[in-house]
CSV table of C-alpha atoms in Angstrom, one decimal:
chain,number,residue,atom,x,y,z
A,1340,MET,CA,0.1,7.9,-17.0
A,1341,SER,CA,3.3,6.5,-18.4
A,1342,VAL,CA,6.5,8.6,-18.7
A,1343,ASN,CA,8.7,7.6,-21.6
A,1344,ASP,CA,12.5,7.1,-21.4
A,1345,ASP,CA,13.3,10.1,-23.4
A,1346,VAL,CA,11.4,12.4,-21.0
A,1347,ILE,CA,13.2,10.7,-18.0
A,1348,GLN,CA,16.6,11.1,-19.6
A,1349,ARG,CA,15.9,14.8,-20.3
A,1350,ALA,CA,14.7,15.3,-16.8
A,1351,ILE,CA,17.9,13.7,-15.4
A,1352,ALA,CA,19.9,16.2,-17.6
A,1353,GLY,CA,18.0,19.0,-15.8
A,1354,ASP,CA,15.4,19.8,-18.4
A,1355,ARG,CA,12.7,21.7,-16.5
A,1356,CYS,CA,10.1,21.0,-19.2
A,1357,ALA,CA,10.7,17.3,-18.9
A,1358,GLN,CA,10.5,17.5,-15.2
A,1359,ARG,CA,7.2,19.3,-15.5
A,1360,THR,CA,5.9,16.6,-17.8
A,1361,ILE,CA,6.8,14.0,-15.2
A,1362,PHE,CA,5.2,16.1,-12.5
A,1363,GLU,CA,1.9,16.6,-14.4
A,1364,SER,CA,1.8,12.9,-15.5
A,1365,LEU,CA,2.4,11.4,-12.1
A,1366,MET,CA,1.3,14.0,-9.5
A,1367,PRO,CA,-2.4,13.0,-9.3
A,1368,ARG,CA,-1.5,9.4,-8.6
A,1369,ILE,CA,1.3,10.2,-6.1
A,1370,HIS,CA,-1.0,12.7,-4.4
A,1371,GLN,CA,-3.7,10.1,-3.9
A,1372,VAL,CA,-1.3,7.5,-2.4
A,1373,VAL,CA,0.3,10.1,-0.2
A,1374,GLY,CA,-3.1,11.6,0.8
A,1375,ARG,CA,-4.3,8.2,1.9
A,1376,ILE,CA,-1.4,7.8,4.3
A,1377,VAL,CA,-1.1,11.3,5.7
A,1378,GLY,CA,-4.6,12.7,5.1
A,1379,ASN,CA,-5.9,15.4,2.9
A,1380,SER,CA,-4.6,18.4,4.9
A,1381,ASP,CA,-0.9,17.3,4.6
A,1382,ALA,CA,-1.0,15.6,1.2
A,1383,ASP,CA,0.1,18.6,-0.8
A,1384,ASP,CA,3.2,19.2,1.4
A,1385,VAL,CA,4.3,15.6,1.4
A,1386,THR,CA,3.7,15.3,-2.4
A,1387,GLN,CA,5.8,18.5,-2.9
A,1388,GLU,CA,8.6,17.1,-0.8
A,1389,THR,CA,8.4,13.8,-2.8
A,1390,PHE,CA,8.9,15.6,-6.2
A,1391,VAL,CA,11.6,17.9,-4.9
A,1392,THR,CA,13.5,14.9,-3.5
A,1393,ALA,CA,12.9,12.9,-6.7
A,1394,PHE,CA,14.1,15.6,-9.0
A,1395,ASP,CA,17.1,16.2,-6.7
A,1396,LYS,CA,18.0,12.5,-6.8
A,1397,LEU,CA,17.0,11.8,-10.4
A,1398,SER,CA,20.6,10.8,-11.3
A,1399,GLU,CA,20.2,7.9,-8.8
A,1400,PHE,CA,17.4,6.4,-10.9
A,1401,ARG,CA,19.0,3.3,-12.5
A,1402,GLY,CA,16.0,2.0,-14.4
A,1403,ASP,CA,15.9,-1.3,-12.4
A,1404,ALA,CA,12.2,-0.7,-11.8
A,1405,LEU,CA,9.6,1.4,-13.7
A,1406,PHE,CA,10.0,5.1,-13.1
A,1407,SER,CA,6.6,5.4,-11.5
A,1408,THR,CA,7.5,2.6,-9.1
A,1409,TRP,CA,10.7,4.4,-8.1
A,1410,LEU,CA,8.7,7.6,-7.5
A,1411,HIS,CA,6.0,5.7,-5.5
A,1412,ARG,CA,8.7,4.3,-3.3
A,1413,ILE,CA,10.0,7.7,-2.4
A,1414,ALA,CA,6.4,9.0,-1.8
A,1415,ILE,CA,5.4,6.1,0.4
A,1416,HIS,CA,8.6,6.3,2.4
A,1417,LYS,CA,8.2,10.1,2.9
A,1418,ALA,CA,4.5,9.7,3.8
A,1419,ILE,CA,5.1,7.0,6.3
A,1420,ARG,CA,7.9,8.9,7.9
A,1421,PHE,CA,5.8,12.0,8.0
A,1422,LYS,CA,2.9,10.2,9.6
A,1423,GLN,CA,5.1,8.5,12.2
A,1424,ASN,CA,6.6,11.9,13.2
A,1425,ARG,CA,3.1,13.5,13.3
A,1426,ASP,CA,1.6,10.7,15.3
A,1427,ARG,CA,4.4,10.9,17.8
A,1428,ARG,CA,3.4,14.5,18.5
A,1429,GLU,CA,-0.3,13.6,18.8
A,1430,THR,CA,-1.5,11.9,21.9
A,1431,LEU,CA,-5.1,11.3,21.0
A,1432,SER,CA,-6.1,7.8,21.7
A,1433,LEU,CA,-8.5,5.8,19.8
A,1434,HIS,CA,-11.1,6.0,22.5
A,1435,GLU,CA,-11.0,9.7,23.2
A,1436,GLY,CA,-13.9,11.5,21.8
A,1437,HIS,CA,-15.2,8.4,20.1
A,1438,GLU,CA,-17.6,6.5,22.3
A,1439,PRO,CA,-18.4,3.0,21.0
A,1440,THR,CA,-21.7,2.9,19.2
A,1441,HIS,CA,-23.9,0.0,18.7
A,1442,GLU,CA,-26.2,1.6,16.1
A,1443,LEU,CA,-24.3,1.6,12.8
A,1444,SER,CA,-27.2,1.7,10.5
A,1445,ASN,CA,-26.1,4.9,8.8
A,1446,ARG,CA,-23.8,4.2,5.8
A,1447,GLN,CA,-21.8,7.4,6.3
A,1448,GLU,CA,-21.3,6.7,9.9
A,1449,THR,CA,-19.9,3.3,9.1
A,1450,ILE,CA,-17.5,4.8,6.5
A,1451,GLU,CA,-16.3,7.3,9.1
A,1452,LEU,CA,-15.7,4.5,11.6
A,1453,VAL,CA,-13.7,2.6,9.0
A,1454,LYS,CA,-11.6,5.7,8.2
A,1455,LEU,CA,-11.1,6.3,11.9
A,1456,ALA,CA,-9.9,2.8,12.5
A,1457,MET,CA,-7.6,3.0,9.4
A,1458,SER,CA,-6.1,6.2,10.6
A,1459,LYS,CA,-5.1,4.4,13.8
A,1460,LEU,CA,-3.2,1.6,12.1
A,1461,GLU,CA,0.6,1.8,11.9
A,1462,PRO,CA,1.4,3.7,8.7
A,1463,GLU,CA,3.0,0.7,7.0
A,1464,LEU,CA,-0.1,-1.4,7.7
A,1465,ALA,CA,-2.5,1.3,6.6
A,1466,THR,CA,-0.5,1.8,3.4
A,1467,ILE,CA,-0.6,-1.9,2.5
A,1468,LEU,CA,-4.3,-2.1,3.2
A,1469,HIS,CA,-4.9,0.9,0.9
A,1470,LEU,CA,-2.9,-0.5,-1.9
A,1471,LYS,CA,-4.7,-3.8,-1.7
A,1472,GLU,CA,-8.3,-2.9,-0.9
A,1473,ILE,CA,-8.6,0.5,-2.7
A,1474,ASP,CA,-6.1,0.4,-5.4
A,1475,ARG,CA,-6.6,-3.3,-6.0
A,1476,MET,CA,-2.9,-4.0,-6.6
A,1477,SER,CA,-1.5,-7.5,-6.8
A,1478,TYR,CA,1.0,-8.7,-4.2
A,1479,ALA,CA,3.7,-8.4,-6.7
A,1480,GLU,CA,2.9,-4.7,-7.4
A,1481,ILE,CA,2.6,-4.0,-3.7
A,1482,ALA,CA,6.0,-5.6,-3.0
A,1483,LEU,CA,7.6,-3.4,-5.7
A,1484,MET,CA,6.0,-0.2,-4.4
A,1485,MET,CA,6.8,-0.9,-0.7
A,1486,ASP,CA,10.2,-2.5,-1.4
A,1487,ILE,CA,9.4,-5.6,0.6
A,1488,PRO,CA,9.5,-9.3,-0.4
A,1489,GLU,CA,6.4,-10.6,-2.1
A,1490,GLY,CA,6.0,-13.2,0.6
A,1491,THR,CA,5.8,-10.5,3.3
A,1492,VAL,CA,2.8,-8.8,1.7
A,1493,GLY,CA,0.3,-11.5,2.7
A,1494,SER,CA,1.5,-11.6,6.3
A,1495,ARG,CA,1.4,-7.9,6.6
A,1496,LEU,CA,-2.0,-7.7,5.1
A,1497,ASN,CA,-3.2,-10.4,7.6
A,1498,ARG,CA,-1.9,-8.3,10.4
A,1499,ALA,CA,-3.5,-5.1,9.0
A,1500,ARG,CA,-6.8,-6.8,8.6
A,1501,ALA,CA,-6.8,-8.4,12.0
A,1502,GLU,CA,-6.0,-5.0,13.6
A,1503,MET,CA,-8.7,-3.3,11.6
A,1504,ARG,CA,-11.2,-5.9,12.8
A,1505,GLU,CA,-10.0,-5.4,16.4
A,1506,LYS,CA,-10.2,-1.6,16.3
A,1507,LEU,CA,-13.6,-1.6,14.6
A,1508,SER,CA,-14.9,-4.1,17.2
A,1509,LEU,CA,-13.8,-1.6,19.9
A,1510,LEU,CA,-15.7,1.1,18.1
A,1511,GLY,CA,-18.9,-1.0,18.0
A,1512,TRP,CA,-18.6,-2.5,14.6
A,1513,GLU,CA,-20.6,-5.6,14.0
A,1514,ALA,CA,-19.6,-7.4,10.8
B,1126,MET,CA,-5.3,-27.8,7.4
B,1127,ASN,CA,-6.3,-26.6,10.8
B,1128,CYS,CA,-7.9,-23.3,11.8
B,1129,GLU,CA,-4.6,-21.8,12.9
B,1130,SER,CA,-2.9,-22.3,9.6
B,1131,PHE,CA,-6.1,-21.2,7.8
B,1132,GLU,CA,-6.0,-17.9,9.6
B,1133,GLU,CA,-2.3,-17.5,8.8
B,1134,ASN,CA,-3.1,-17.7,5.2
B,1135,LEU,CA,-6.4,-15.9,5.2
B,1136,SER,CA,-5.2,-12.9,3.2
B,1137,VAL,CA,-3.5,-14.9,0.4
B,1138,PHE,CA,-6.7,-16.9,0.2
B,1139,ILE,CA,-9.2,-14.1,-0.1
B,1140,ASP,CA,-6.9,-12.1,-2.4
B,1141,ASP,CA,-6.6,-15.1,-4.7
B,1142,GLU,CA,-2.8,-15.1,-4.3
B,1143,ALA,CA,-2.4,-18.6,-2.7
B,1144,SER,CA,-0.6,-21.4,-4.6
B,1145,GLU,CA,-2.9,-24.0,-6.1
B,1146,SER,CA,-2.2,-26.6,-3.5
B,1147,VAL,CA,-2.7,-24.1,-0.6
B,1148,ALA,CA,-5.9,-22.7,-2.1
B,1149,GLU,CA,-7.3,-26.2,-2.5
B,1150,ALA,CA,-6.5,-27.2,1.1
B,1151,MET,CA,-8.1,-23.9,2.3
B,1152,HIS,CA,-11.2,-24.5,0.2
B,1153,ASP,CA,-11.6,-27.9,1.7
B,1154,HIS,CA,-11.1,-26.5,5.2
B,1155,VAL,CA,-13.5,-23.6,4.9
B,1156,SER,CA,-16.3,-25.7,3.4
B,1157,ALA,CA,-16.2,-27.8,6.6
B,1158,CYS,CA,-15.4,-25.2,9.2
B,1159,GLU,CA,-18.1,-22.8,10.2
B,1160,ARG,CA,-15.7,-20.6,12.2
B,1161,CYS,CA,-13.3,-20.0,9.4
B,1162,ALA,CA,-16.2,-19.5,6.9
B,1163,SER,CA,-17.5,-16.7,9.0
B,1164,LEU,CA,-14.0,-15.3,9.3
B,1165,VAL,CA,-13.8,-15.1,5.5
B,1166,ALA,CA,-17.3,-13.6,5.3
B,1167,ALA,CA,-16.4,-11.0,7.9
B,1168,GLN,CA,-13.2,-10.1,6.1
B,1169,ASN,CA,-14.9,-9.7,2.7
B,1170,HIS,CA,-17.5,-7.5,4.3
B,1171,LEU,CA,-14.9,-5.3,5.9
B,1172,SER,CA,-13.0,-5.1,2.6
B,1173,GLN,CA,-16.1,-3.7,0.9
B,1174,TRP,CA,-16.4,-1.0,3.5
B,1175,VAL,CA,-12.7,-0.2,3.3
B,1176,ALA,CA,-13.1,0.3,-0.5
B,1177,ARG,CA,-16.2,2.5,0.1
B,1178,SER,CA,-14.3,4.6,2.5
B,1179,SER,CA,-11.9,5.9,-0.1
B,1180,ASP,CA,-12.6,9.6,-0.9
B,1181,PRO,CA,-10.6,11.1,-3.8
B,1182,ILE,CA,-8.2,13.6,-2.2
B,1183,CYS,CA,-8.1,17.1,-3.7
B,1184,SER,CA,-4.8,18.7,-4.6
B,1185,THR,CA,-3.9,22.4,-5.0
B,1186,LEU,CA,-0.3,21.6,-5.7
B,1187,THR,CA,1.1,23.2,-8.9
B,1188,TRP,CA,4.3,22.9,-10.9
B,1189,ASP,CA,5.2,26.5,-10.0
B,1190,ALA,CA,5.6,25.5,-6.3
B,1191,ILE,CA,7.9,22.6,-7.2
B,1192,SER,CA,9.8,24.7,-9.8
B,1193,LYS,CA,10.4,27.5,-7.2
B,1194,ARG,CA,11.8,25.0,-4.7
B,1195,LEU,CA,14.1,23.4,-7.4
B,1196,ASP,CA,15.3,26.8,-8.5
B,1197,SER,CA,16.1,28.0,-5.0
B,1198,ALA,CA,18.0,24.8,-4.3
B,1199,SER,CA,20.1,25.1,-7.5
B,1200,ALA,CA,20.6,28.9,-7.5
B,1201,PRO,CA,24.3,30.0,-7.2
B,1202,LEU,CA,25.3,32.0,-4.1
B,1203,ALA,CA,24.2,35.7,-4.5
B,1204,PRO,CA,27.0,37.9,-5.8
B,1205,ALA,CA,28.2,40.8,-3.6
B,1206,PRO,CA,26.3,44.0,-4.2
B,1207,VAL,CA,27.7,45.9,-7.2
B,1208,PHE,CA,28.3,49.1,-5.2
B,1209,ALA,CA,29.9,47.4,-2.2
B,1210,ASN,CA,33.4,48.0,-3.4
B,1211,LYS,CA,34.2,51.2,-5.3
B,1212,GLU,CA,37.4,49.7,-6.6
B,1213,SER,CA,35.5,47.4,-8.8
B,1214,THR,CA,32.3,49.2,-9.7
B,1215,LEU,CA,30.7,51.6,-12.1
B,1216,TRP,CA,32.4,54.5,-10.2
B,1217,HIS,CA,35.6,53.6,-12.0
B,1218,LEU,CA,33.9,54.3,-15.4
B,1219,THR,CA,34.0,57.6,-17.1
B,1220,LYS,CA,30.9,59.8,-17.0
B,1221,SER,CA,30.0,59.0,-20.6
B,1222,LYS,CA,30.4,55.3,-20.1
B,1223,ARG,CA,28.3,55.5,-17.0
B,1224,ILE,CA,25.6,57.2,-19.0
B,1225,LYS,CA,25.8,54.4,-21.7
B,1226,VAL,CA,25.6,51.7,-19.0
B,1227,GLY,CA,22.7,53.5,-17.4
B,1228,PHE,CA,20.9,53.7,-20.7
B,1229,ALA,CA,21.5,50.0,-21.3
B,1230,LEU,CA,20.2,49.1,-17.9
B,1231,ALA,CA,17.1,51.2,-18.5
B,1232,VAL,CA,16.5,49.4,-21.8
B,1233,ALA,CA,16.9,46.1,-20.1
B,1234,VAL,CA,14.4,47.1,-17.4
B,1235,LEU,CA,12.0,48.3,-20.0
B,1236,LEU,CA,12.3,45.0,-22.0
B,1237,MET,CA,11.9,43.0,-18.8
B,1238,THR,CA,8.7,44.8,-17.8
B,1239,SER,CA,7.3,44.2,-21.3
B,1240,ILE,CA,8.2,40.6,-21.6
B,1241,LEU,CA,7.6,39.4,-18.1
B,1242,PRO,CA,3.8,39.7,-18.2
B,1243,LEU,CA,3.8,37.6,-21.3
B,1244,VAL,CA,6.1,35.0,-19.7
B,1245,SER,CA,4.0,35.1,-16.6
B,1246,LYS,CA,0.8,34.8,-18.6
B,1247,ARG,CA,2.2,31.8,-20.4
B,1248,SER,CA,3.3,30.0,-17.2
B,1249,SER,CA,0.0,30.7,-15.6
B,1250,MET,CA,-1.9,28.9,-18.4
B,1251,PRO,CA,-3.8,26.1,-17.0
B,1252,ASN,CA,-1.8,22.9,-16.9
B,1253,ASN,CA,-4.8,21.1,-18.3
B,1254,THR,CA,-3.9,22.2,-21.8
B,1255,LEU,CA,-0.9,19.9,-21.8
B,1256,VAL,CA,-2.4,16.4,-21.8
B,1257,SER,CA,-4.6,15.4,-24.7
B,1258,THR,CA,-4.1,11.6,-25.1
B,1259,ILE,CA,-4.2,8.8,-22.7
B,1260,ASP,CA,-1.7,6.0,-23.2
B,1261,LEU,CA,-3.5,2.7,-22.3
B,1262,THR,CA,-0.5,0.5,-23.3
B,1263,ALA,CA,0.1,-0.8,-19.8
B,1264,VAL,CA,-3.6,-1.5,-19.2
B,1265,VAL,CA,-3.9,-3.5,-22.5
B,1266,GLU,CA,-0.7,-5.4,-21.8
B,1267,SER,CA,-2.0,-6.4,-18.4
B,1268,PHE,CA,-5.2,-7.7,-20.0
B,1269,SER,CA,-3.1,-10.7,-21.2
B,1270,HIS,CA,-3.4,-11.8,-17.5
B,1271,GLY,CA,-7.2,-11.1,-17.3
B,1272,ALA,CA,-9.6,-8.2,-17.0
B,1273,ASP,CA,-8.9,-8.0,-13.2
B,1274,HIS,CA,-5.3,-7.3,-13.9
B,1275,ALA,CA,-6.1,-4.7,-16.5
B,1276,PHE,CA,-8.5,-3.1,-14.1
B,1277,ALA,CA,-5.7,-3.1,-11.4
B,1278,SER,CA,-3.3,-1.6,-13.9
B,1279,LEU,CA,-5.7,1.2,-14.6
B,1280,SER,CA,-6.0,1.8,-10.9
B,1281,THR,CA,-2.2,2.0,-10.7
B,1282,GLU,CA,-2.1,4.5,-13.6
B,1283,PHE,CA,-5.0,6.6,-12.5
B,1284,PRO,CA,-6.3,7.3,-9.1
B,1285,GLY,CA,-10.0,6.9,-8.4
B,1286,ALA,CA,-12.6,5.2,-6.2
B,1287,THR,CA,-13.7,1.6,-6.8
B,1288,TYR,CA,-17.3,0.7,-6.2
B,1289,PRO,CA,-18.7,-2.7,-5.5
B,1290,SER,CA,-21.4,-4.3,-7.6
B,1291,THR,CA,-24.2,-2.9,-5.4
B,1292,ASP,CA,-23.3,0.7,-6.4
B,1293,ILE,CA,-22.5,0.1,-10.1
B,1294,GLU,CA,-25.7,1.4,-11.6
B,1295,ASP,CA,-25.5,4.6,-9.6
B,1296,ARG,CA,-21.9,5.3,-10.4
B,1297,SER,CA,-21.4,4.0,-13.9
B,1298,VAL,CA,-22.2,5.7,-17.2
B,1299,PHE,CA,-22.6,2.2,-18.5
B,1300,THR,CA,-25.9,0.5,-17.9
B,1301,SER,CA,-27.1,-3.0,-18.8
B,1302,GLU,CA,-29.2,-1.4,-21.6
B,1303,SER,CA,-26.0,-0.1,-23.2
B,1304,LEU,CA,-24.4,-3.5,-23.3
B,1305,PRO,CA,-25.1,-6.4,-25.7
B,1306,GLU,CA,-27.6,-9.0,-24.5
B,1307,GLY,CA,-26.3,-11.2,-21.8
B,1308,VAL,CA,-23.4,-9.0,-20.9
B,1309,SER,CA,-23.4,-7.7,-17.3
B,1310,LEU,CA,-21.4,-5.1,-15.3
B,1311,VAL,CA,-19.2,-6.8,-12.7
B,1312,SER,CA,-17.2,-3.9,-11.1
B,1313,THR,CA,-16.8,-0.2,-11.8
B,1314,LYS,CA,-14.6,2.6,-10.7
B,1315,THR,CA,-14.2,6.3,-11.3
B,1316,VAL,CA,-11.0,7.2,-13.0
B,1317,GLN,CA,-9.3,10.5,-12.3
B,1318,LEU,CA,-7.3,11.3,-15.4
B,1319,PRO,CA,-4.3,13.6,-15.3
B,1320,PRO,CA,-4.8,17.3,-15.7
B,1321,CYS,CA,-8.2,17.4,-17.5
B,1322,CYS,CA,-8.1,19.2,-20.8
B,1323,CYS,CA,-11.9,19.6,-21.2
B,1324,PRO,CA,-13.1,23.1,-22.0
B,1325,ASP,CA,-14.5,24.9,-18.9
B,1326,GLY,CA,-17.9,23.8,-17.9
B,1327,THR,CA,-18.0,20.7,-20.2
B,1328,CYS,CA,-17.1,18.1,-17.6
B,1329,SER,CA,-16.8,17.5,-13.9
B,1330,CYS,CA,-13.3,15.9,-14.1
B,1331,LYS,CA,-12.0,17.5,-11.0
B,1332,PRO,CA,-10.6,15.8,-8.0
B,1333,GLY,CA,-13.4,14.4,-6.0
B,1334,ASP,CA,-16.0,14.7,-8.7
B,1335,CYS,CA,-14.9,12.9,-11.8
B,1336,ASP,CA,-17.1,11.3,-14.4
B,1337,CYS,CA,-14.5,9.2,-16.1
B,1338,VAL,CA,-15.3,5.6,-15.5
B,1339,ALA,CA,-13.9,2.1,-16.0
B,1340,ALA,CA,-15.9,-1.1,-15.8
B,1341,ILE,CA,-15.4,-4.8,-16.0
B,1342,CYS,CA,-18.1,-6.5,-18.1
B,1343,LYS,CA,-18.9,-10.2,-18.0
B,1344,ARG,CA,-20.1,-12.2,-21.0
B,1345,PRO,CA,-22.6,-15.0,-20.5
B,1346,ASP,CA,-19.8,-17.6,-20.6
B,1347,GLY,CA,-18.0,-15.9,-17.7
B,1348,SER,CA,-15.2,-14.3,-19.8
B,1349,GLN,CA,-14.6,-10.6,-19.3
B,1350,PHE,CA,-13.6,-7.4,-21.0
B,1351,LEU,CA,-12.9,-3.9,-19.9
B,1352,LEU,CA,-14.6,-0.6,-20.8
B,1353,VAL,CA,-13.2,2.9,-20.2
B,1354,SER,CA,-15.3,6.0,-20.8
B,1355,HIS,CA,-14.2,9.6,-20.6
B,1356,ARG,CA,-14.9,13.0,-22.2
B,1357,ASP,CA,-14.0,13.0,-25.9
B,1358,THR,CA,-11.5,15.8,-25.3
B,1359,TYR,CA,-8.9,13.0,-24.7
B,1360,GLY,CA,-7.7,10.7,-27.4
B,1361,VAL,CA,-6.5,7.2,-26.8
B,1362,THR,CA,-3.1,5.7,-27.8
B,1363,LEU,CA,-1.5,2.3,-27.4
B,1364,GLY,CA,2.1,3.3,-27.5
B,1365,GLY,CA,3.5,2.5,-30.9
B,1366,THR,CA,0.6,0.2,-31.9
B,1367,GLN,CA,-1.3,1.6,-34.8
B,1368,LEU,CA,-5.0,1.9,-34.3
B,1369,VAL,CA,-6.8,1.5,-37.6
B,1370,GLU,CA,-9.6,3.8,-38.5
B,1371,LYS,CA,-12.8,1.9,-39.4
B,1372,LYS,CA,-16.4,2.6,-40.3
B,1373,LEU,CA,-19.6,1.1,-39.0
B,1374,GLY,CA,-22.3,2.9,-41.0
B,1375,GLU,CA,-21.9,6.5,-40.2
B,1376,GLN,CA,-20.1,5.7,-37.0
B,1377,SER,CA,-16.3,5.7,-37.2
B,1378,TYR,CA,-14.1,3.9,-34.7
B,1379,GLN,CA,-10.5,2.8,-34.2
B,1380,ALA,CA,-9.3,-0.7,-33.5
B,1381,GLY,CA,-5.9,-2.4,-33.0
B,1382,ARG,CA,-4.3,-5.4,-31.4
B,1383,LEU,CA,-1.5,-5.3,-28.8
B,1384,ASN,CA,-0.2,-8.7,-27.5
B,1385,ASP,CA,-3.2,-10.2,-29.3
B,1386,VAL,CA,-5.6,-8.2,-27.2
B,1387,LEU,CA,-8.2,-6.4,-29.4
B,1388,THR,CA,-8.9,-2.9,-28.4
B,1389,ALA,CA,-11.6,-0.6,-30.0
B,1390,SER,CA,-12.3,3.0,-29.3
B,1391,TRP,CA,-15.2,5.2,-30.5
B,1392,LYS,CA,-17.0,8.4,-29.8
B,1393,SER,CA,-20.4,8.3,-28.3
B,1394,ASP,CA,-22.1,11.7,-27.9
B,1395,ASP,CA,-19.5,13.8,-26.1
B,1396,ARG,CA,-17.7,10.8,-24.6
B,1397,ARG,CA,-15.1,8.4,-25.9
B,1398,VAL,CA,-15.5,4.7,-25.0
B,1399,THR,CA,-12.6,2.3,-25.3
B,1400,ALA,CA,-13.2,-1.5,-25.0
B,1401,ILE,CA,-10.2,-3.7,-24.2
B,1402,GLY,CA,-10.1,-7.5,-24.6
B,1403,LEU,CA,-12.8,-7.9,-27.2
B,1404,ARG,CA,-13.0,-11.3,-29.0
B,1405,ASN,CA,-13.2,-10.1,-32.5
B,1406,GLU,CA,-14.3,-7.2,-34.6
B,1407,GLN,CA,-17.9,-8.5,-34.8
B,1408,GLU,CA,-18.2,-8.2,-31.0
B,1409,ALA,CA,-16.6,-4.7,-31.2
B,1410,GLU,CA,-19.2,-3.7,-33.8
B,1411,GLU,CA,-22.1,-5.1,-31.8
B,1412,LEU,CA,-20.9,-3.2,-28.8
B,1413,ILE,CA,-20.5,0.0,-30.7
B,1414,ALA,CA,-23.9,-0.4,-32.3
B,1415,GLN,CA,-25.5,-0.9,-28.9
B,1416,GLN,CA,-23.8,2.1,-27.5
B,1417,THR,CA,-24.3,4.5,-30.3
B,1418,MET,CA,-27.6,3.2,-31.6
B,1419,VAL,CA,-26.1,2.7,-35.1
B,1420,ASP,CA,-27.8,0.0,-37.2
B,1421,LEU,CA,-25.5,-2.9,-38.0
C-alpha cells in the first residue's frame, strides 16, 4: 500500500495519526519480509524494532527512494543482523537431527526440506532468494531494497542457488 | 560461450535479466549442451519448490505496542514527587486553598475515570476499520512494462504466496470458465491486503488464510492482462485518475486509463474484480459479462 507525501511529512513532524497510518499500511508487507528472514517466532519483535527505529529516524528520510523502499532497507538490515546474532548463539548443524532421506515423495516433506535448507543459508543469501523466488522482484527492485549494485544481484543469486542445491543434495534432494 | 561462463550467468539467464547478446549466446550454448540444459532444468525445478515453501507469516503486532515504545522514548524525565520538598508544595497553601486544590484534583480524577474508558474503547477499535480502498496506481503504472512487472509490483505492495500453474485451479477464484474463450490462467497468487475491513465472518482475509487473489491471464495471441479479486468491502482507486462509472445492462462498472493502461473494476456477487491492461472497453465488457453472467 502506498503512503502519500502528506502523510510522510506529518509523520516526520511527529503526528502520531500519520505514523499510525504508515504502520498500518506497511506493517503486513514488512512483517512478511522480516518473517522470512528471522522466522515466524521472532518476526513481531524485529518488525516492532523496525518501526520504532524508522519513526525515530524519520527526519533522516530524504525522499531519494520511495518511502517503502527506505523502510524495507531498515527492516532487512535489522532482520539480517538479528539472524546473524541468533545464529551465532545456536550451534545446531545442518546434519544434526536431520538424517538424509532418499524418499521425498511427500510434497510437505519436500517443502520442509527446502525451508530447512533455506534457513541454513547466510541471511543475505536467504533474503535475496526470497525476494526473487517468492516476491518475484526484479533485479532493480532487489538492488534498491538491499542497497547493493544491480550487477551484484545476479552473482549473489547464483551463489544462493548453488548453495541451496548443495545443501538440498546433502539432505537427499533429487532434482 | 563455455560451460563455466554459462554457469556464472545462470541466474541472469533464468531470471530473464541478461542483456540481449548474453541471452542469445546462452540460448545457443544451452541448446547444444546437455549438462547446462539439465542445470537450467534443475534450477527451475528448485525455484518452484522455493516458491511453494512460502507460508504467510502471522502477525500479532499492533500499533499500541509501537506507540507505547515511541511514547516512552520521547517522554520527558519524571518530575520530582510533589511532596518531596515542603518548601515548594501544597503545604505552603492556606487551608482553604488546599481544599480548593483538592476539589479540583477530585474533579480531574472523576473526569479522567469517565473519559478514559471512552478513549480506551476508541483506541481498541479494530484497526481494520481504517482501510477501505486499495490504491493500485503503482501496479497499473508497472503494467506499461508488462503483466509480469505489474504482478511483481503487486507482490511488492502486498504480501502473499505465489502458486505455479499446476496449483492455479485449486487456489484461484478465477477458473477457465469465468474467462472469455481462449483466455487462460498463467500464474496466480493470494494477496494479503492491509488490515481487512470486511465485517466479521464475511471473509477469511486473515494472515495465512486469505482469499484475495491476483492472476495473470493470457490471450490466444500470447499477450497478457492482470486480474485482482477481493471482497467488495474494499474499493479500488488509481491515485488521482478518475474512474468513470459505466453500465453494462444492469451491471455497473468503473473504467479508466492511467499511462494508456485500461483498467476496469466491477462487483461480482460479494467480490470486486479489477482487470488491468485490457485492450479496449469491448474486451472489458466481454470479461464482465463472462464473470457476472450479464447478457451483452
